[in-house]
């Protein structure tokens, strides 16, 4: 079986409000073939999300010129818990895209990393419940009537779910409603989804977002005809990487995950990783394909 991809790009994102490098900042790991077709790894540690977007665009442009298809994994959710688009009365028949478009309108993310993720969470809370729920987590100085530093209550049966089906399957994944503190994937998603949207919109049908546009199924070469990039959500902690001398944990994880997917692809096993797990309910399958997304490898 031939490989689906020639390159594997893993992006460890950050919602930091100021430029940052080193541990707990943005890392981009790229595993691609050299002139002798051997897989080689290179990494980048841009200080801001704006710089990261520029770097990622350059990486994808280089791969395009070489005629190579890339798997690009982002370490934050590309979809929100089922029901959000409906609860916000967003237009359109495609829930995941409706949420993407809404976030693109709301998020202000400046070149120096200053961003309004807490304001976005607060405004969505206002529209959903009129109070500090379901988003939570912020510095005390950023607290508002509709966003509090700590979670104010548990999710009830009439609320949007606390976790996506993928989060429950991953076991240990943090809730997307968490905007601050360690594991604040909500903050990363709020500033990250608009960046992925820009990446896709600049390249049109050459970029397919899994599983929203590819289908939640084992992929074939025919499925990816004309596709240069498959964007997917990944979970770096899924792989226990072995750090090289002087490597920070983030770099070890992006390198390890890129090598993991490359090995699966080389042995013909990566295609099946895009399929829904056995036993997944029809409800969960539909939610993953239309609004929640899934984590590759879970």
PDB file of C-alpha atoms in Angstrom, residues 23-276:
ATOM      1  CA  UNK A  23       8.656  25.653  26.939  1.00  0.00           C
ATOM      2  CA  UNK A  24       4.864  26.122  26.751  1.00  0.00           C
ATOM      3  CA  UNK A  25       4.963  28.183  23.575  1.00  0.00           C
ATOM      4  CA  UNK A  26       4.243  27.453  19.906  1.00  0.00           C
ATOM      5  CA  UNK A  27       6.238  24.661  18.302  1.00  0.00           C
ATOM      6  CA  UNK A  28       5.952  23.483  14.706  1.00  0.00           C
ATOM      7  CA  UNK A  29       7.531  20.145  13.875  1.00  0.00           C
ATOM      8  CA  UNK A  30       8.039  19.127  10.240  1.00  0.00           C
ATOM      9  CA  UNK A  31       8.983  15.625   9.146  1.00  0.00           C
ATOM     10  CA  UNK A  32       9.642  15.541   5.398  1.00  0.00           C
ATOM     11  CA  UNK A  33      11.860  13.810   2.863  1.00  0.00           C
ATOM     12  CA  UNK A  34      15.229  15.164   1.820  1.00  0.00           C
ATOM     13  CA  UNK A  35      16.786  14.937  -1.666  1.00  0.00           C
ATOM     14  CA  UNK A  36      17.596  11.285  -0.987  1.00  0.00           C
ATOM     15  CA  UNK A  37      13.989  10.618   0.100  1.00  0.00           C
ATOM     16  CA  UNK A  38      15.006  10.075   3.711  1.00  0.00           C
ATOM     17  CA  UNK A  39      12.715  11.449   6.395  1.00  0.00           C
ATOM     18  CA  UNK A  40      14.294  14.411   8.156  1.00  0.00           C
ATOM     19  CA  UNK A  41      12.930  16.501  11.003  1.00  0.00           C
ATOM     20  CA  UNK A  42      13.073  20.261  11.485  1.00  0.00           C
ATOM     21  CA  UNK A  43      11.381  22.454  14.061  1.00  0.00           C
ATOM     22  CA  UNK A  44      10.364  26.064  14.522  1.00  0.00           C
ATOM     23  CA  UNK A  45       9.519  28.008  17.667  1.00  0.00           C
ATOM     24  CA  UNK A  46       7.836  31.263  16.551  1.00  0.00           C
ATOM     25  CA  UNK A  47       7.228  33.785  19.316  1.00  0.00           C
ATOM     26  CA  UNK A  48       3.719  34.750  18.186  1.00  0.00           C
ATOM     27  CA  UNK A  49       0.724  33.214  16.453  1.00  0.00           C
ATOM     28  CA  UNK A  50       1.133  35.699  13.592  1.00  0.00           C
ATOM     29  CA  UNK A  51       4.691  34.483  13.036  1.00  0.00           C
ATOM     30  CA  UNK A  52       3.493  30.890  13.289  1.00  0.00           C
ATOM     31  CA  UNK A  53       0.904  31.443  10.556  1.00  0.00           C
ATOM     32  CA  UNK A  54       3.545  32.938   8.276  1.00  0.00           C
ATOM     33  CA  UNK A  55       5.921  30.059   8.943  1.00  0.00           C
ATOM     34  CA  UNK A  56       3.231  27.433   8.419  1.00  0.00           C
ATOM     35  CA  UNK A  57       2.190  29.060   5.138  1.00  0.00           C
ATOM     36  CA  UNK A  58       5.808  28.970   3.962  1.00  0.00           C
ATOM     37  CA  UNK A  59       6.138  25.301   4.924  1.00  0.00           C
ATOM     38  CA  UNK A  60       2.979  24.381   3.007  1.00  0.00           C
ATOM     39  CA  UNK A  61       4.010  26.461  -0.008  1.00  0.00           C
ATOM     40  CA  UNK A  62       7.357  24.652  -0.144  1.00  0.00           C
ATOM     41  CA  UNK A  63       5.640  21.262   0.023  1.00  0.00           C
ATOM     42  CA  UNK A  64       3.203  22.345  -2.678  1.00  0.00           C
ATOM     43  CA  UNK A  65       6.074  23.255  -5.004  1.00  0.00           C
ATOM     44  CA  UNK A  66       7.543  19.822  -4.371  1.00  0.00           C
ATOM     45  CA  UNK A  67       4.191  18.213  -5.157  1.00  0.00           C
ATOM     46  CA  UNK A  68       3.994  16.631  -1.709  1.00  0.00           C
ATOM     47  CA  UNK A  69       0.850  16.088   0.332  1.00  0.00           C
ATOM     48  CA  UNK A  70       1.006  16.931   4.038  1.00  0.00           C
ATOM     49  CA  UNK A  71      -0.823  15.829   7.133  1.00  0.00           C
ATOM     50  CA  UNK A  72      -1.046  18.875   9.421  1.00  0.00           C
ATOM     51  CA  UNK A  73      -2.029  18.177  13.009  1.00  0.00           C
ATOM     52  CA  UNK A  74      -3.158  20.889  15.428  1.00  0.00           C
ATOM     53  CA  UNK A  75      -3.191  20.240  19.177  1.00  0.00           C
ATOM     54  CA  UNK A  76      -6.524  21.935  19.857  1.00  0.00           C
ATOM     55  CA  UNK A  77     -10.147  21.102  19.024  1.00  0.00           C
ATOM     56  CA  UNK A  78     -11.340  22.019  15.538  1.00  0.00           C
ATOM     57  CA  UNK A  79     -14.953  21.639  16.632  1.00  0.00           C
ATOM     58  CA  UNK A  80     -17.045  22.477  19.698  1.00  0.00           C
ATOM     59  CA  UNK A  81     -19.505  20.329  21.657  1.00  0.00           C
ATOM     60  CA  UNK A  82     -22.652  19.354  19.803  1.00  0.00           C
ATOM     61  CA  UNK A  83     -25.441  21.874  19.847  1.00  0.00           C
ATOM     62  CA  UNK A  84     -23.391  25.092  20.028  1.00  0.00           C
ATOM     63  CA  UNK A  85     -24.226  26.344  16.540  1.00  0.00           C
ATOM     64  CA  UNK A  86     -27.941  25.700  17.118  1.00  0.00           C
ATOM     65  CA  UNK A  87     -27.890  27.298  20.574  1.00  0.00           C
ATOM     66  CA  UNK A  88     -26.317  30.437  19.102  1.00  0.00           C
ATOM     67  CA  UNK A  89     -28.783  30.375  16.170  1.00  0.00           C
ATOM     68  CA  UNK A  90     -25.889  30.599  13.704  1.00  0.00           C
ATOM     69  CA  UNK A  91     -26.773  30.675  10.001  1.00  0.00           C
ATOM     70  CA  UNK A  92     -25.955  27.886   7.586  1.00  0.00           C
ATOM     71  CA  UNK A  93     -26.523  24.160   7.413  1.00  0.00           C
ATOM     72  CA  UNK A  94     -22.977  23.169   8.376  1.00  0.00           C
ATOM     73  CA  UNK A  95     -22.555  23.525  12.164  1.00  0.00           C
ATOM     74  CA  UNK A  96     -18.747  23.284  12.316  1.00  0.00           C
ATOM     75  CA  UNK A  97     -18.289  25.903   9.612  1.00  0.00           C
ATOM     76  CA  UNK A  98     -20.907  28.180  11.182  1.00  0.00           C
ATOM     77  CA  UNK A  99     -18.937  28.172  14.445  1.00  0.00           C
ATOM     78  CA  UNK A 100     -15.680  28.775  12.551  1.00  0.00           C
ATOM     79  CA  UNK A 101     -17.211  31.772  10.771  1.00  0.00           C
ATOM     80  CA  UNK A 102     -18.620  33.164  14.014  1.00  0.00           C
ATOM     81  CA  UNK A 103     -15.270  32.928  15.786  1.00  0.00           C
ATOM     82  CA  UNK A 104     -13.551  34.613  12.843  1.00  0.00           C
ATOM     83  CA  UNK A 105     -15.893  37.582  13.284  1.00  0.00           C
ATOM     84  CA  UNK A 106     -15.379  37.799  17.028  1.00  0.00           C
ATOM     85  CA  UNK A 107     -11.700  37.054  17.625  1.00  0.00           C
ATOM     86  CA  UNK A 108      -9.176  39.899  17.659  1.00  0.00           C
ATOM     87  CA  UNK A 109      -5.650  38.517  17.716  1.00  0.00           C
ATOM     88  CA  UNK A 110      -2.912  41.126  17.256  1.00  0.00           C
ATOM     89  CA  UNK A 111       0.630  40.700  15.974  1.00  0.00           C
ATOM     90  CA  UNK A 112       2.033  40.968  19.511  1.00  0.00           C
ATOM     91  CA  UNK A 113      -0.210  38.075  20.696  1.00  0.00           C
ATOM     92  CA  UNK A 114      -2.641  40.417  22.486  1.00  0.00           C
ATOM     93  CA  UNK A 115      -6.046  38.760  22.053  1.00  0.00           C
ATOM     94  CA  UNK A 116      -9.637  38.947  23.253  1.00  0.00           C
ATOM     95  CA  UNK A 117     -10.282  35.261  23.977  1.00  0.00           C
ATOM     96  CA  UNK A 118     -11.778  36.071  27.373  1.00  0.00           C
ATOM     97  CA  UNK A 119     -14.076  38.633  25.800  1.00  0.00           C
ATOM     98  CA  UNK A 120     -15.164  36.090  23.186  1.00  0.00           C
ATOM     99  CA  UNK A 121     -15.918  33.494  25.854  1.00  0.00           C
ATOM    100  CA  UNK A 122     -17.801  36.071  27.899  1.00  0.00           C
ATOM    101  CA  UNK A 123     -19.925  37.149  24.927  1.00  0.00           C
ATOM    102  CA  UNK A 124     -20.778  33.571  23.953  1.00  0.00           C
ATOM    103  CA  UNK A 125     -21.765  32.925  27.581  1.00  0.00           C
ATOM    104  CA  UNK A 126     -24.015  35.978  27.490  1.00  0.00           C
ATOM    105  CA  UNK A 127     -25.758  34.716  24.373  1.00  0.00           C
ATOM    106  CA  UNK A 128     -26.114  31.167  25.681  1.00  0.00           C
ATOM    107  CA  UNK A 129     -27.047  31.600  29.343  1.00  0.00           C
ATOM    108  CA  UNK A 130     -26.784  35.265  30.319  1.00  0.00           C
ATOM    109  CA  UNK A 131     -24.268  34.268  32.999  1.00  0.00           C
ATOM    110  CA  UNK A 132     -20.707  32.921  33.498  1.00  0.00           C
ATOM    111  CA  UNK A 133     -21.404  29.545  31.865  1.00  0.00           C
ATOM    112  CA  UNK A 134     -20.362  27.364  30.051  1.00  0.00           C
ATOM    113  CA  UNK A 135     -16.987  29.075  29.381  1.00  0.00           C
ATOM    114  CA  UNK A 136     -14.952  29.696  32.513  1.00  0.00           C
ATOM    115  CA  UNK A 137     -11.401  30.574  33.550  1.00  0.00           C
ATOM    116  CA  UNK A 138      -9.638  33.931  33.385  1.00  0.00           C
ATOM    117  CA  UNK A 139      -7.275  36.084  35.459  1.00  0.00           C
ATOM    118  CA  UNK A 140      -9.193  37.877  38.254  1.00  0.00           C
ATOM    119  CA  UNK A 141      -8.568  41.216  36.541  1.00  0.00           C
ATOM    120  CA  UNK A 142     -10.460  39.975  33.467  1.00  0.00           C
ATOM    121  CA  UNK A 143     -13.487  38.698  35.390  1.00  0.00           C
ATOM    122  CA  UNK A 144     -16.889  39.835  34.132  1.00  0.00           C
ATOM    123  CA  UNK A 145     -20.493  39.141  34.992  1.00  0.00           C
ATOM    124  CA  UNK A 146     -20.487  36.565  32.213  1.00  0.00           C
ATOM    125  CA  UNK A 147     -17.011  35.078  32.776  1.00  0.00           C
ATOM    126  CA  UNK A 148     -15.493  34.085  36.100  1.00  0.00           C
ATOM    127  CA  UNK A 149     -12.011  32.820  37.083  1.00  0.00           C
ATOM    128  CA  UNK A 150     -13.438  29.564  38.439  1.00  0.00           C
ATOM    129  CA  UNK A 151     -16.192  27.286  37.187  1.00  0.00           C
ATOM    130  CA  UNK A 152     -19.478  28.374  38.742  1.00  0.00           C
ATOM    131  CA  UNK A 153     -21.473  25.151  38.351  1.00  0.00           C
ATOM    132  CA  UNK A 154     -21.592  21.688  36.850  1.00  0.00           C
ATOM    133  CA  UNK A 155     -23.157  20.898  33.477  1.00  0.00           C
ATOM    134  CA  UNK A 156     -26.753  19.734  33.741  1.00  0.00           C
ATOM    135  CA  UNK A 157     -28.905  17.641  31.381  1.00  0.00           C
ATOM    136  CA  UNK A 158     -30.287  20.756  29.668  1.00  0.00           C
ATOM    137  CA  UNK A 159     -26.859  22.341  29.110  1.00  0.00           C
ATOM    138  CA  UNK A 160     -24.458  21.908  26.221  1.00  0.00           C
ATOM    139  CA  UNK A 161     -22.181  18.927  26.977  1.00  0.00           C
ATOM    140  CA  UNK A 162     -19.045  19.567  28.998  1.00  0.00           C
ATOM    141  CA  UNK A 163     -17.054  17.230  26.769  1.00  0.00           C
ATOM    142  CA  UNK A 164     -17.173  16.186  23.139  1.00  0.00           C
ATOM    143  CA  UNK A 165     -17.437  12.491  22.350  1.00  0.00           C
ATOM    144  CA  UNK A 166     -13.761  12.571  21.326  1.00  0.00           C
ATOM    145  CA  UNK A 167     -12.752  14.066  24.678  1.00  0.00           C
ATOM    146  CA  UNK A 168     -14.543  11.279  26.506  1.00  0.00           C
ATOM    147  CA  UNK A 169     -12.844   8.674  24.312  1.00  0.00           C
ATOM    148  CA  UNK A 170      -9.420  10.253  24.852  1.00  0.00           C
ATOM    149  CA  UNK A 171      -9.760  10.022  28.642  1.00  0.00           C
ATOM    150  CA  UNK A 172      -7.991  12.820  30.437  1.00  0.00           C
ATOM    151  CA  UNK A 173      -8.686  15.473  27.806  1.00  0.00           C
ATOM    152  CA  UNK A 174      -9.615  18.881  29.177  1.00  0.00           C
ATOM    153  CA  UNK A 175     -12.953  20.552  28.470  1.00  0.00           C
ATOM    154  CA  UNK A 176     -13.062  23.085  25.667  1.00  0.00           C
ATOM    155  CA  UNK A 177     -15.018  25.418  27.968  1.00  0.00           C
ATOM    156  CA  UNK A 178     -11.852  25.969  30.039  1.00  0.00           C
ATOM    157  CA  UNK A 179     -10.167  29.218  28.956  1.00  0.00           C
ATOM    158  CA  UNK A 180      -7.347  29.602  31.466  1.00  0.00           C
ATOM    159  CA  UNK A 181      -4.880  27.647  33.638  1.00  0.00           C
ATOM    160  CA  UNK A 182      -3.045  24.476  32.582  1.00  0.00           C
ATOM    161  CA  UNK A 183      -4.789  22.542  29.847  1.00  0.00           C
ATOM    162  CA  UNK A 184      -6.839  25.525  28.702  1.00  0.00           C
ATOM    163  CA  UNK A 185      -7.722  24.071  25.310  1.00  0.00           C
ATOM    164  CA  UNK A 186     -10.694  26.440  25.075  1.00  0.00           C
ATOM    165  CA  UNK A 187      -8.429  29.457  24.831  1.00  0.00           C
ATOM    166  CA  UNK A 188      -6.272  27.704  22.239  1.00  0.00           C
ATOM    167  CA  UNK A 189      -9.333  26.768  20.182  1.00  0.00           C
ATOM    168  CA  UNK A 190     -10.749  30.285  20.226  1.00  0.00           C
ATOM    169  CA  UNK A 191      -7.554  31.809  18.799  1.00  0.00           C
ATOM    170  CA  UNK A 192      -6.585  28.686  16.845  1.00  0.00           C
ATOM    171  CA  UNK A 193      -9.716  27.942  14.821  1.00  0.00           C
ATOM    172  CA  UNK A 194      -9.625  31.317  13.005  1.00  0.00           C
ATOM    173  CA  UNK A 195      -5.992  30.607  12.062  1.00  0.00           C
ATOM    174  CA  UNK A 196      -6.899  27.207  10.593  1.00  0.00           C
ATOM    175  CA  UNK A 197      -9.839  28.835   8.826  1.00  0.00           C
ATOM    176  CA  UNK A 198      -7.486  31.336   7.185  1.00  0.00           C
ATOM    177  CA  UNK A 199      -5.134  28.538   6.187  1.00  0.00           C
ATOM    178  CA  UNK A 200      -7.974  26.632   4.555  1.00  0.00           C
ATOM    179  CA  UNK A 201      -9.668  29.598   2.918  1.00  0.00           C
ATOM    180  CA  UNK A 202      -6.386  30.685   1.311  1.00  0.00           C
ATOM    181  CA  UNK A 203      -6.046  27.262  -0.328  1.00  0.00           C
ATOM    182  CA  UNK A 204      -9.653  26.249  -0.951  1.00  0.00           C
ATOM    183  CA  UNK A 205     -10.304  22.628  -1.835  1.00  0.00           C
ATOM    184  CA  UNK A 206      -6.581  21.838  -1.676  1.00  0.00           C
ATOM    185  CA  UNK A 207      -7.098  21.673   2.094  1.00  0.00           C
ATOM    186  CA  UNK A 208      -9.567  19.227   3.623  1.00  0.00           C
ATOM    187  CA  UNK A 209     -10.392  19.268   7.311  1.00  0.00           C
ATOM    188  CA  UNK A 210     -10.840  15.828   8.850  1.00  0.00           C
ATOM    189  CA  UNK A 211     -13.419  14.498   9.537  1.00  0.00           C
ATOM    190  CA  UNK A 212     -15.682  17.363   8.464  1.00  0.00           C
ATOM    191  CA  UNK A 213     -14.734  17.331   4.784  1.00  0.00           C
ATOM    192  CA  UNK A 214     -13.144  13.917   4.321  1.00  0.00           C
ATOM    193  CA  UNK A 215     -15.777  11.868   6.098  1.00  0.00           C
ATOM    194  CA  UNK A 216     -15.152   9.839   9.228  1.00  0.00           C
ATOM    195  CA  UNK A 217     -13.713   6.826   7.390  1.00  0.00           C
ATOM    196  CA  UNK A 218     -10.513   5.129   6.348  1.00  0.00           C
ATOM    197  CA  UNK A 219      -9.019   7.344   3.668  1.00  0.00           C
ATOM    198  CA  UNK A 220      -7.824   6.222   0.264  1.00  0.00           C
ATOM    199  CA  UNK A 221      -5.710   7.861  -2.395  1.00  0.00           C
ATOM    200  CA  UNK A 222      -8.898   8.414  -4.406  1.00  0.00           C
ATOM    201  CA  UNK A 223     -10.447  10.311  -1.468  1.00  0.00           C
ATOM    202  CA  UNK A 224      -7.478  12.703  -1.482  1.00  0.00           C
ATOM    203  CA  UNK A 225      -7.190  13.351  -5.200  1.00  0.00           C
ATOM    204  CA  UNK A 226      -6.355  17.044  -5.622  1.00  0.00           C
ATOM    205  CA  UNK A 227      -5.849  17.480  -1.868  1.00  0.00           C
ATOM    206  CA  UNK A 228      -2.497  18.925  -0.754  1.00  0.00           C
ATOM    207  CA  UNK A 229      -3.211  19.188   2.973  1.00  0.00           C
ATOM    208  CA  UNK A 230      -5.334  17.228   5.419  1.00  0.00           C
ATOM    209  CA  UNK A 231      -5.810  19.203   8.635  1.00  0.00           C
ATOM    210  CA  UNK A 232      -6.648  17.202  11.741  1.00  0.00           C
ATOM    211  CA  UNK A 233      -6.850  17.554  15.500  1.00  0.00           C
ATOM    212  CA  UNK A 234      -4.108  15.695  17.354  1.00  0.00           C
ATOM    213  CA  UNK A 235      -3.318  14.966  20.995  1.00  0.00           C
ATOM    214  CA  UNK A 236       0.469  15.209  21.627  1.00  0.00           C
ATOM    215  CA  UNK A 237       0.226  13.555  25.044  1.00  0.00           C
ATOM    216  CA  UNK A 238      -0.982  10.414  23.264  1.00  0.00           C
ATOM    217  CA  UNK A 239       2.656   9.582  22.474  1.00  0.00           C
ATOM    218  CA  UNK A 240       5.319   9.152  25.121  1.00  0.00           C
ATOM    219  CA  UNK A 241       8.240  10.697  23.279  1.00  0.00           C
ATOM    220  CA  UNK A 242      11.869  10.225  24.250  1.00  0.00           C
ATOM    221  CA  UNK A 243      13.513  13.642  24.604  1.00  0.00           C
ATOM    222  CA  UNK A 244      16.782  14.350  22.857  1.00  0.00           C
ATOM    223  CA  UNK A 245      19.464  16.242  24.734  1.00  0.00           C
ATOM    224  CA  UNK A 246      18.245  19.733  25.578  1.00  0.00           C
ATOM    225  CA  UNK A 247      14.773  19.272  24.110  1.00  0.00           C
ATOM    226  CA  UNK A 248      11.803  20.865  25.856  1.00  0.00           C
ATOM    227  CA  UNK A 249       8.725  18.650  26.288  1.00  0.00           C
ATOM    228  CA  UNK A 250       6.769  20.473  23.562  1.00  0.00           C
ATOM    229  CA  UNK A 251       9.447  19.797  20.937  1.00  0.00           C
ATOM    230  CA  UNK A 252       9.722  16.155  21.976  1.00  0.00           C
ATOM    231  CA  UNK A 253       5.977  15.770  21.568  1.00  0.00           C
ATOM    232  CA  UNK A 254       5.680  17.328  18.099  1.00  0.00           C
ATOM    233  CA  UNK A 255       8.658  15.304  16.876  1.00  0.00           C
ATOM    234  CA  UNK A 256       7.350  12.091  18.419  1.00  0.00           C
ATOM    235  CA  UNK A 257       3.866  12.546  16.991  1.00  0.00           C
ATOM    236  CA  UNK A 258       5.175  13.345  13.500  1.00  0.00           C
ATOM    237  CA  UNK A 259       7.351  10.210  13.620  1.00  0.00           C
ATOM    238  CA  UNK A 260       4.402   8.170  14.905  1.00  0.00           C
ATOM    239  CA  UNK A 261       2.118   9.133  12.023  1.00  0.00           C
ATOM    240  CA  UNK A 262       4.928   8.679   9.494  1.00  0.00           C
ATOM    241  CA  UNK A 263       5.564   5.162  10.753  1.00  0.00           C
ATOM    242  CA  UNK A 264       1.865   4.306  10.550  1.00  0.00           C
ATOM    243  CA  UNK A 265       1.758   5.658   7.005  1.00  0.00           C
ATOM    244  CA  UNK A 266       4.878   3.745   5.978  1.00  0.00           C
ATOM    245  CA  UNK A 267       3.314   0.492   7.159  1.00  0.00           C
ATOM    246  CA  UNK A 268      -0.052   1.190   5.552  1.00  0.00           C
ATOM    247  CA  UNK A 269      -1.859   1.681   8.866  1.00  0.00           C
ATOM    248  CA  UNK A 270      -2.465   5.433   8.878  1.00  0.00           C
ATOM    249  CA  UNK A 271      -5.422   5.324   6.491  1.00  0.00           C
ATOM    250  CA  UNK A 272      -7.432   3.310   9.008  1.00  0.00           C
ATOM    251  CA  UNK A 273      -6.716   5.858  11.763  1.00  0.00           C
ATOM    252  CA  UNK A 274      -9.069   8.282   9.997  1.00  0.00           C
ATOM    253  CA  UNK A 275     -11.986   5.879  10.452  1.00  0.00           C
ATOM    254  CA  UNK A 276     -14.426   5.991  13.356  1.00  0.00           C
TER     255      UNK A 276
END
